[in-house]
Amino acid sequence: MDYRQAFATALERVRSEGRYRVFADLKRHRGAFPRATWTRDDGSTSEVTVWCSNDYLGQGQNPIVLDAMHKAIEEAGAGSGGTRNISGTTHYHVELERELADLHQKEAALLFTSGYVSNEASLSTLYKILPGLIIFSDELNHNSMISGIRAGKREQRVVFRHNDLAHLEELLAAADPAVPKLIAFESVYSMDGDIADMRGTVALAKKYGAMTYLDEVHAVGMYGPRGAGVAERDGVMAEIDIVEGTLGKAFGVMGGYIAADAVICDAIRSYADGFIFTTSLPPALAAGAVASIRYLKEHDEVRVAHQERAAALKAKFRKAGLPVMPSVSHIVPVLVGDPVHCKMISDILLEDHGVYVQPINYPTVPRGTERLRFTPSPAHDDRMMDELVEVLEALWVRCNVQRVGGYAA
């Protein structure tokens, strides 16, 4: 077999569908977010404005966070020393887990190296701990959740239509009342920007004796009076069994975690391969995360400013007649509907106008719903927004993207 040709063929298939991904070589400027320097393939550079960062609040630039990271490097050095089961548990990890448990008002928390790993490891491990477990999963759950849920047998995985509680109840009612059940869902769905019905989901879980597993990755830091997420905002945090989150988005650093009763965290710690066999986070990252969480617990004005900026950009897009998709969160998706056009617009924005926003194509979103996903931060001012809208209006005509009923066809 010609192995090299097999890889080349796989790549050509992606290119032919118009969804081959090219990474922009960017270097952010400390203290000047959302500005960055883009380096082209030929080595030339230009300044750009970043419009698609998941560092939603700019905490990756917060001097308090950076100072904590520098201090940790000076005190403890670079790495953690290994897996936490052998030599890699440091005081920084212990402190961070206590801070996360407090944030979510849970007995304990457990750190992982990323949000992806925390979802995949935790959900797959629940099958080991709860024999016969059936996981009811929202059809738009993140790939990391789907990957963990696929560890179960086919009859242990049930998918319900997105945010459709009537369908979820129908599936719960049809399941064996004697088997353990868990509802896995997200708070903010990051591609469409819609939000789950927290109270309704919790009510169904209680009615049918199911546990709840809530992914708050795109909500922690940004919703609720202390930034614990949508569950805190909606007053149901105490009724969620397992909360999963990330340190790499609104908190501006890196890592993932779950927060739950101590016995749940301890059991997952003891059984999860994704925890047991992975080198732990460096002390500097843990220290930076602690500083970021503490800061956002006390600074709700950052969240208020963030929501105002997101609402402002949506309003400007709508006024210009651009096909901004419905969103009740901070996510501002603009529908293109074609992978080639989506990539074309993204390339022109970067090369000709210094605007960086990556095209979102399949498999991240369904075919035919390709989009540009904007994530305005408190640092994106009105002038930046007005310039962006002006450029997009011109490009929608130049790239022959048709508007039908307020959306691109």
CSV table of C-alpha atoms in Angstrom, one decimal:
chain,number,residue,atom,x,y,z
A,1,MET,CA,0.0,0.0,0.0
A,2,ASP,CA,1.2,3.5,-0.8
A,3,TYR,CA,0.7,5.0,2.7
A,4,ARG,CA,1.9,8.5,1.6
A,5,GLN,CA,-0.7,8.6,-1.2
A,6,ALA,CA,-3.4,7.6,1.2
A,7,PHE,CA,-2.7,10.7,3.4
A,8,ALA,CA,-2.4,12.9,0.3
A,9,THR,CA,-5.8,11.6,-0.9
A,10,ALA,CA,-7.4,12.4,2.5
A,11,LEU,CA,-6.1,15.9,2.3
A,12,GLU,CA,-7.2,16.4,-1.2
A,13,ARG,CA,-10.7,15.3,-0.2
A,14,VAL,CA,-10.8,18.1,2.4
A,15,ARG,CA,-9.5,20.7,0.0
A,16,SER,CA,-12.0,19.7,-2.7
A,17,GLU,CA,-14.8,20.3,-0.3
A,18,GLY,CA,-13.5,23.8,0.4
A,19,ARG,CA,-12.9,23.1,4.1
A,20,TYR,CA,-9.1,22.8,4.3
A,21,ARG,CA,-8.0,24.8,7.3
A,22,VAL,CA,-5.1,27.2,7.2
A,23,PHE,CA,-3.8,28.5,10.6
A,24,ALA,CA,-2.9,32.2,10.8
A,25,ASP,CA,0.5,32.8,12.4
A,26,LEU,CA,-0.4,35.4,15.1
A,27,LYS,CA,1.4,37.0,18.0
A,28,ARG,CA,-0.8,38.9,20.4
A,29,HIS,CA,0.5,42.1,22.0
A,30,ARG,CA,0.5,42.2,25.7
A,31,GLY,CA,-1.7,45.1,27.0
A,32,ALA,CA,-3.1,45.8,23.5
A,33,PHE,CA,-5.7,43.1,23.1
A,34,PRO,CA,-7.4,42.5,20.5
A,35,ARG,CA,-4.4,43.7,18.4
A,36,ALA,CA,-1.9,41.1,17.1
A,37,THR,CA,0.8,40.7,14.5
A,38,TRP,CA,0.2,38.4,11.6
A,39,THR,CA,3.2,36.8,9.9
A,40,ARG,CA,2.7,35.6,6.4
A,41,ASP,CA,4.4,32.6,4.7
A,42,ASP,CA,7.0,34.9,3.1
A,43,GLY,CA,8.0,36.3,6.5
A,44,SER,CA,6.3,39.7,6.0
A,45,THR,CA,4.1,41.0,8.8
A,46,SER,CA,1.1,43.3,9.4
A,47,GLU,CA,-1.1,44.3,12.3
A,48,VAL,CA,-4.6,42.8,12.6
A,49,THR,CA,-7.6,42.9,14.9
A,50,VAL,CA,-8.6,39.6,16.4
A,51,TRP,CA,-12.4,39.0,16.2
A,52,CYS,CA,-12.7,35.3,17.0
A,53,SER,CA,-10.7,34.7,20.2
A,54,ASN,CA,-12.3,32.6,22.9
A,55,ASP,CA,-10.3,34.6,25.5
A,56,TYR,CA,-13.7,36.3,25.7
A,57,LEU,CA,-12.8,38.8,28.4
A,58,GLY,CA,-9.1,39.4,27.6
A,59,GLN,CA,-8.0,37.8,30.9
A,60,GLY,CA,-5.0,36.4,29.1
A,61,GLN,CA,-3.7,39.9,29.1
A,62,ASN,CA,-4.8,40.9,32.7
A,63,PRO,CA,-1.6,42.0,34.6
A,64,ILE,CA,-2.9,40.3,37.7
A,65,VAL,CA,-3.0,37.0,35.9
A,66,LEU,CA,0.4,37.5,34.3
A,67,ASP,CA,2.0,38.6,37.6
A,68,ALA,CA,0.7,35.4,39.3
A,69,MET,CA,2.2,33.3,36.5
A,70,HIS,CA,5.6,35.0,36.6
A,71,LYS,CA,5.7,34.6,40.4
A,72,ALA,CA,4.9,30.9,40.1
A,73,ILE,CA,7.7,30.4,37.6
A,74,GLU,CA,10.1,32.1,40.0
A,75,GLU,CA,8.9,30.0,42.9
A,76,ALA,CA,8.5,26.6,41.4
A,77,GLY,CA,10.1,26.5,37.9
A,78,ALA,CA,8.5,25.4,34.7
A,79,GLY,CA,6.9,21.9,34.7
A,80,SER,CA,4.9,20.0,37.3
A,81,GLY,CA,7.1,17.0,37.4
A,82,GLY,CA,4.8,14.4,35.9
A,83,THR,CA,1.4,12.9,36.5
A,84,ARG,CA,-0.3,13.7,39.7
A,85,ASN,CA,-0.4,10.1,40.7
A,86,ILE,CA,3.4,9.9,40.7
A,87,SER,CA,5.1,13.3,41.2
A,88,GLY,CA,3.0,16.0,39.6
A,89,THR,CA,0.6,17.3,42.3
A,90,THR,CA,1.7,20.7,43.5
A,91,HIS,CA,0.2,23.1,46.0
A,92,TYR,CA,-0.9,25.2,43.0
A,93,HIS,CA,-3.2,22.4,41.8
A,94,VAL,CA,-4.7,22.0,45.2
A,95,GLU,CA,-5.3,25.7,45.5
A,96,LEU,CA,-6.9,25.9,42.1
A,97,GLU,CA,-9.2,22.9,42.8
A,98,ARG,CA,-10.4,24.6,46.0
A,99,GLU,CA,-11.0,27.9,44.1
A,100,LEU,CA,-13.1,26.0,41.5
A,101,ALA,CA,-15.1,24.1,44.1
A,102,ASP,CA,-15.9,27.5,45.7
A,103,LEU,CA,-16.8,29.1,42.4
A,104,HIS,CA,-19.4,26.4,41.7
A,105,GLN,CA,-20.4,25.9,45.3
A,106,LYS,CA,-19.5,22.2,45.2
A,107,GLU,CA,-17.6,20.0,47.7
A,108,ALA,CA,-14.7,19.4,45.3
A,109,ALA,CA,-13.2,19.9,41.9
A,110,LEU,CA,-10.8,17.9,39.7
A,111,LEU,CA,-8.3,19.4,37.2
A,112,PHE,CA,-7.5,18.1,33.8
A,113,THR,CA,-5.2,19.3,31.1
A,114,SER,CA,-7.9,20.7,28.9
A,115,GLY,CA,-11.7,21.0,28.6
A,116,TYR,CA,-11.7,18.4,25.9
A,117,VAL,CA,-9.9,15.9,28.2
A,118,SER,CA,-12.1,16.7,31.2
A,119,ASN,CA,-15.2,15.9,29.1
A,120,GLU,CA,-13.9,12.8,27.4
A,121,ALA,CA,-12.3,11.4,30.5
A,122,SER,CA,-15.2,12.1,32.9
A,123,LEU,CA,-18.0,10.9,30.7
A,124,SER,CA,-16.3,7.7,29.6
A,125,THR,CA,-15.4,7.0,33.3
A,126,LEU,CA,-18.9,7.2,34.4
A,127,TYR,CA,-19.7,4.0,32.5
A,128,LYS,CA,-17.1,2.2,34.7
A,129,ILE,CA,-18.6,3.5,37.9
A,130,LEU,CA,-22.3,3.2,37.1
A,131,PRO,CA,-22.9,-0.2,35.4
A,132,GLY,CA,-25.7,-0.1,32.8
A,133,LEU,CA,-25.6,3.7,32.7
A,134,ILE,CA,-27.6,5.4,29.9
A,135,ILE,CA,-26.4,8.9,28.9
A,136,PHE,CA,-28.9,11.1,27.2
A,137,SER,CA,-27.0,13.6,25.1
A,138,ASP,CA,-28.1,16.8,23.3
A,139,GLU,CA,-27.5,16.3,19.5
A,140,LEU,CA,-25.3,19.5,19.4
A,141,ASN,CA,-23.1,18.6,22.3
A,142,HIS,CA,-19.4,19.3,21.7
A,143,ASN,CA,-17.2,16.6,20.1
A,144,SER,CA,-15.4,16.1,23.4
A,145,MET,CA,-18.6,15.0,25.1
A,146,ILE,CA,-19.6,12.8,22.2
A,147,SER,CA,-16.2,11.1,22.3
A,148,GLY,CA,-16.6,10.3,26.0
A,149,ILE,CA,-20.2,9.1,25.5
A,150,ARG,CA,-19.1,6.8,22.7
A,151,ALA,CA,-17.2,4.8,25.2
A,152,GLY,CA,-20.5,3.2,26.2
A,153,LYS,CA,-22.4,0.5,24.2
A,154,ARG,CA,-24.8,1.6,21.6
A,155,GLU,CA,-27.8,0.9,23.9
A,156,GLN,CA,-26.2,3.1,26.5
A,157,ARG,CA,-26.2,6.2,24.3
A,158,VAL,CA,-29.4,8.1,23.5
A,159,VAL,CA,-29.4,11.4,21.6
A,160,PHE,CA,-32.2,13.9,21.9
A,161,ARG,CA,-33.0,16.8,19.6
A,162,HIS,CA,-31.3,20.0,20.4
A,163,ASN,CA,-32.8,21.8,23.3
A,164,ASP,CA,-36.0,19.7,22.8
A,165,LEU,CA,-37.2,18.8,26.3
A,166,ALA,CA,-40.4,17.1,25.0
A,167,HIS,CA,-38.2,14.7,23.1
A,168,LEU,CA,-35.9,14.2,26.0
A,169,GLU,CA,-38.8,13.3,28.3
A,170,GLU,CA,-40.1,10.9,25.7
A,171,LEU,CA,-36.7,9.1,25.7
A,172,LEU,CA,-36.4,9.2,29.5
A,173,ALA,CA,-39.9,7.7,29.9
A,174,ALA,CA,-39.1,4.9,27.5
A,175,ALA,CA,-35.9,3.9,29.4
A,176,ASP,CA,-35.8,1.2,32.1
A,177,PRO,CA,-36.6,3.0,35.4
A,178,ALA,CA,-34.1,0.7,37.2
A,179,VAL,CA,-31.0,1.7,35.3
A,180,PRO,CA,-28.8,4.7,36.1
A,181,LYS,CA,-29.3,7.7,33.8
A,182,LEU,CA,-27.4,10.9,33.1
A,183,ILE,CA,-28.4,13.9,31.0
A,184,ALA,CA,-25.4,15.5,29.3
A,185,PHE,CA,-25.9,19.0,27.9
A,186,GLU,CA,-24.2,22.4,27.5
A,187,SER,CA,-25.2,25.8,28.8
A,188,VAL,CA,-24.1,28.0,25.9
A,189,TYR,CA,-23.8,26.3,22.5
A,190,SER,CA,-20.8,27.9,21.0
A,191,MET,CA,-21.6,27.9,17.3
A,192,ASP,CA,-25.2,29.1,17.4
A,193,GLY,CA,-25.1,31.0,20.7
A,194,ASP,CA,-28.3,29.6,22.1
A,195,ILE,CA,-28.7,28.5,25.8
A,196,ALA,CA,-30.2,25.4,27.3
A,197,ASP,CA,-33.4,25.5,29.4
A,198,MET,CA,-31.7,24.8,32.8
A,199,ARG,CA,-34.8,24.6,34.9
A,200,GLY,CA,-36.6,22.4,32.5
A,201,THR,CA,-33.7,20.0,32.2
A,202,VAL,CA,-33.2,19.8,36.0
A,203,ALA,CA,-36.9,19.1,36.4
A,204,LEU,CA,-36.8,16.2,34.0
A,205,ALA,CA,-33.7,14.8,35.7
A,206,LYS,CA,-35.5,14.8,39.1
A,207,LYS,CA,-38.7,13.3,37.6
A,208,TYR,CA,-36.9,10.4,36.0
A,209,GLY,CA,-34.1,9.9,38.6
A,210,ALA,CA,-31.3,11.0,36.3
A,211,MET,CA,-28.0,12.8,37.1
A,212,THR,CA,-27.1,16.0,35.3
A,213,TYR,CA,-23.8,16.7,33.6
A,214,LEU,CA,-23.5,20.3,32.5
A,215,ASP,CA,-20.7,21.7,30.2
A,216,GLU,CA,-20.3,25.4,31.1
A,217,VAL,CA,-17.1,25.8,28.9
A,218,HIS,CA,-18.5,28.8,27.1
A,219,ALA,CA,-20.2,30.3,30.1
A,220,VAL,CA,-17.8,30.1,33.1
A,221,GLY,CA,-16.4,33.5,33.9
A,222,MET,CA,-19.1,35.3,31.9
A,223,TYR,CA,-22.5,34.5,33.5
A,224,GLY,CA,-23.8,34.7,37.0
A,225,PRO,CA,-22.9,37.3,39.7
A,226,ARG,CA,-19.5,35.6,40.4
A,227,GLY,CA,-18.9,34.1,36.9
A,228,ALA,CA,-19.8,30.5,37.7
A,229,GLY,CA,-21.9,30.2,34.6
A,230,VAL,CA,-25.5,30.0,33.4
A,231,ALA,CA,-26.5,27.6,36.1
A,232,GLU,CA,-25.5,30.2,38.6
A,233,ARG,CA,-27.3,32.9,36.7
A,234,ASP,CA,-30.5,30.8,36.5
A,235,GLY,CA,-30.4,29.8,40.1
A,236,VAL,CA,-30.0,26.0,39.6
A,237,MET,CA,-26.3,25.5,40.3
A,238,ALA,CA,-27.0,23.4,43.4
A,239,GLU,CA,-29.2,21.1,41.4
A,240,ILE,CA,-26.5,20.2,38.8
A,241,ASP,CA,-24.6,17.1,39.8
A,242,ILE,CA,-21.4,17.6,37.7
A,243,VAL,CA,-20.3,20.9,36.2
A,244,GLU,CA,-17.6,20.8,33.6
A,245,GLY,CA,-15.6,23.9,32.6
A,246,THR,CA,-12.4,25.2,31.0
A,247,LEU,CA,-9.7,27.6,32.1
A,248,GLY,CA,-8.7,28.3,28.5
A,249,LYS,CA,-11.5,30.7,27.5
A,250,ALA,CA,-12.9,33.4,29.7
A,251,PHE,CA,-10.3,32.7,32.4
A,252,GLY,CA,-7.6,33.2,29.7
A,253,VAL,CA,-5.2,30.4,30.6
A,254,MET,CA,-5.4,26.7,29.9
A,255,GLY,CA,-6.9,23.5,31.4
A,256,GLY,CA,-10.2,21.8,32.2
A,257,TYR,CA,-12.1,20.6,35.2
A,258,ILE,CA,-15.2,19.2,36.8
A,259,ALA,CA,-16.8,20.3,40.0
A,260,ALA,CA,-19.2,18.0,42.0
A,261,ASP,CA,-19.6,16.2,45.3
A,262,ALA,CA,-16.3,15.1,46.7
A,263,VAL,CA,-17.2,11.4,46.3
A,264,ILE,CA,-17.9,11.9,42.6
A,265,CYS,CA,-14.6,13.8,42.0
A,266,ASP,CA,-12.7,11.2,44.0
A,267,ALA,CA,-14.2,8.3,42.1
A,268,ILE,CA,-13.4,9.9,38.7
A,269,ARG,CA,-9.9,10.7,39.9
A,270,SER,CA,-9.4,7.1,40.7
A,271,TYR,CA,-10.8,5.6,37.5
A,272,ALA,CA,-10.2,8.1,34.7
A,273,ASP,CA,-7.4,7.2,32.3
A,274,GLY,CA,-7.4,10.7,31.0
A,275,PHE,CA,-6.4,11.9,34.5
A,276,ILE,CA,-4.3,9.1,35.8
A,277,PHE,CA,-1.9,8.9,32.8
A,278,THR,CA,-1.5,12.6,31.9
A,279,THR,CA,1.2,15.0,33.0
A,280,SER,CA,-0.5,17.7,35.1
A,281,LEU,CA,-0.7,21.4,34.4
A,282,PRO,CA,2.5,23.5,35.0
A,283,PRO,CA,2.4,25.5,38.2
A,284,ALA,CA,2.4,28.8,36.3
A,285,LEU,CA,-0.9,27.9,34.5
A,286,ALA,CA,-2.6,26.9,37.7
A,287,ALA,CA,-1.5,30.0,39.5
A,288,GLY,CA,-2.7,32.2,36.6
A,289,ALA,CA,-6.0,30.4,36.6
A,290,VAL,CA,-6.4,31.0,40.4
A,291,ALA,CA,-5.7,34.7,39.9
A,292,SER,CA,-8.1,35.0,37.0
A,293,ILE,CA,-11.0,33.2,38.8
A,294,ARG,CA,-10.6,35.3,41.9
A,295,TYR,CA,-10.5,38.5,39.9
A,296,LEU,CA,-13.7,37.6,37.9
A,297,LYS,CA,-15.5,36.6,41.1
A,298,GLU,CA,-15.2,40.2,42.2
A,299,HIS,CA,-15.6,42.1,39.0
A,300,ASP,CA,-19.0,41.7,37.6
A,301,GLU,CA,-18.6,44.9,35.6
A,302,VAL,CA,-16.4,43.0,33.2
A,303,ARG,CA,-19.3,40.7,32.4
A,304,VAL,CA,-21.7,43.6,32.0
A,305,ALA,CA,-19.3,45.3,29.6
A,306,HIS,CA,-18.9,42.1,27.6
A,307,GLN,CA,-22.7,41.5,27.2
A,308,GLU,CA,-23.1,45.1,26.1
A,309,ARG,CA,-20.4,44.7,23.4
A,310,ALA,CA,-21.9,41.6,22.1
A,311,ALA,CA,-25.4,43.2,21.9
A,312,ALA,CA,-23.9,46.3,20.2
A,313,LEU,CA,-22.2,44.2,17.4
A,314,LYS,CA,-25.4,42.2,16.8
A,315,ALA,CA,-27.4,45.5,16.5
A,316,LYS,CA,-24.8,46.9,14.0
A,317,PHE,CA,-24.9,43.7,11.9
A,318,ARG,CA,-28.7,43.7,11.8
A,319,LYS,CA,-28.9,47.4,10.9
A,320,ALA,CA,-26.5,46.8,8.0
A,321,GLY,CA,-28.7,43.9,6.8
A,322,LEU,CA,-26.0,41.3,7.4
A,323,PRO,CA,-27.2,37.7,8.1
A,324,VAL,CA,-26.4,37.6,11.8
A,325,MET,CA,-27.9,34.3,13.2
A,326,PRO,CA,-30.2,34.4,16.3
A,327,SER,CA,-28.2,34.3,19.4
A,328,VAL,CA,-29.1,35.0,23.1
A,329,SER,CA,-25.5,34.8,24.3
A,330,HIS,CA,-22.2,36.5,23.6
A,331,ILE,CA,-21.6,34.5,20.4
A,332,VAL,CA,-22.3,36.5,17.2
A,333,PRO,CA,-22.4,34.1,14.2
A,334,VAL,CA,-22.9,35.4,10.7
A,335,LEU,CA,-24.2,32.8,8.3
A,336,VAL,CA,-22.5,32.3,4.9
A,337,GLY,CA,-23.8,28.9,4.0
A,338,ASP,CA,-21.0,27.8,1.7
A,339,PRO,CA,-17.5,26.6,2.6
A,340,VAL,CA,-15.8,28.2,-0.4
A,341,HIS,CA,-17.4,31.6,0.2
A,342,CYS,CA,-16.8,31.4,3.9
A,343,LYS,CA,-13.0,30.8,3.4
A,344,MET,CA,-12.9,33.5,0.7
A,345,ILE,CA,-14.4,36.1,2.9
A,346,SER,CA,-12.2,35.1,5.8
A,347,ASP,CA,-9.0,35.3,3.6
A,348,ILE,CA,-10.0,38.8,2.2
A,349,LEU,CA,-10.7,40.1,5.6
A,350,LEU,CA,-7.3,39.1,6.9
A,351,GLU,CA,-5.2,40.0,3.8
A,352,ASP,CA,-6.9,43.2,2.7
A,353,HIS,CA,-8.4,44.6,5.9
A,354,GLY,CA,-6.4,43.3,8.9
A,355,VAL,CA,-9.5,41.5,10.3
A,356,TYR,CA,-8.9,38.0,11.7
A,357,VAL,CA,-12.0,35.8,11.9
A,358,GLN,CA,-11.7,32.1,11.1
A,359,PRO,CA,-14.2,30.4,8.8
A,360,ILE,CA,-16.3,27.8,10.6
A,361,ASN,CA,-17.0,24.9,8.3
A,362,TYR,CA,-18.0,21.2,8.5
A,363,PRO,CA,-17.5,19.2,10.7
A,364,THR,CA,-17.6,21.9,13.4
A,365,VAL,CA,-21.1,22.9,12.0
A,366,PRO,CA,-23.4,21.1,9.6
A,367,ARG,CA,-22.9,21.4,5.9
A,368,GLY,CA,-24.8,24.4,4.5
A,369,THR,CA,-24.5,26.4,7.7
A,370,GLU,CA,-20.9,27.6,7.3
A,371,ARG,CA,-20.4,30.8,9.1
A,372,LEU,CA,-18.1,33.5,10.5
A,373,ARG,CA,-18.2,33.4,14.3
A,374,PHE,CA,-17.4,36.8,16.0
A,375,THR,CA,-16.7,37.0,19.7
A,376,PRO,CA,-16.5,40.7,20.7
A,377,SER,CA,-14.7,41.5,23.9
A,378,PRO,CA,-14.9,44.5,26.2
A,379,ALA,CA,-11.8,45.8,24.3
A,380,HIS,CA,-13.6,45.9,20.9
A,381,ASP,CA,-14.7,49.5,20.7
A,382,ASP,CA,-17.3,51.1,18.4
A,383,ARG,CA,-14.8,52.3,15.9
A,384,MET,CA,-13.5,48.7,15.4
A,385,MET,CA,-17.1,47.5,15.0
A,386,ASP,CA,-18.1,50.2,12.5
A,387,GLU,CA,-15.0,49.4,10.4
A,388,LEU,CA,-15.8,45.7,10.5
A,389,VAL,CA,-19.4,46.3,9.4
A,390,GLU,CA,-18.4,48.6,6.6
A,391,VAL,CA,-16.0,46.0,5.2
A,392,LEU,CA,-18.4,43.1,5.6
A,393,GLU,CA,-21.1,45.0,3.7
A,394,ALA,CA,-18.8,45.4,0.8
A,395,LEU,CA,-17.6,41.8,0.9
A,396,TRP,CA,-21.1,40.3,0.9
A,397,VAL,CA,-21.5,41.9,-2.6
A,398,ARG,CA,-18.0,41.2,-3.8
A,399,CYS,CA,-18.1,37.5,-2.8
A,400,ASN,CA,-21.6,37.1,-4.3
A,401,VAL,CA,-23.2,35.9,-1.1
A,402,GLN,CA,-27.0,36.2,-1.6
A,403,ARG,CA,-29.3,37.4,1.2
A,404,VAL,CA,-32.6,35.6,1.5
A,405,GLY,CA,-34.9,36.4,4.4
A,406,GLY,CA,-32.1,38.0,6.3
A,407,TYR,CA,-29.8,35.1,5.9
A,408,ALA,CA,-27.1,34.1,3.4
A,409,ALA,CA,-28.1,31.4,0.9
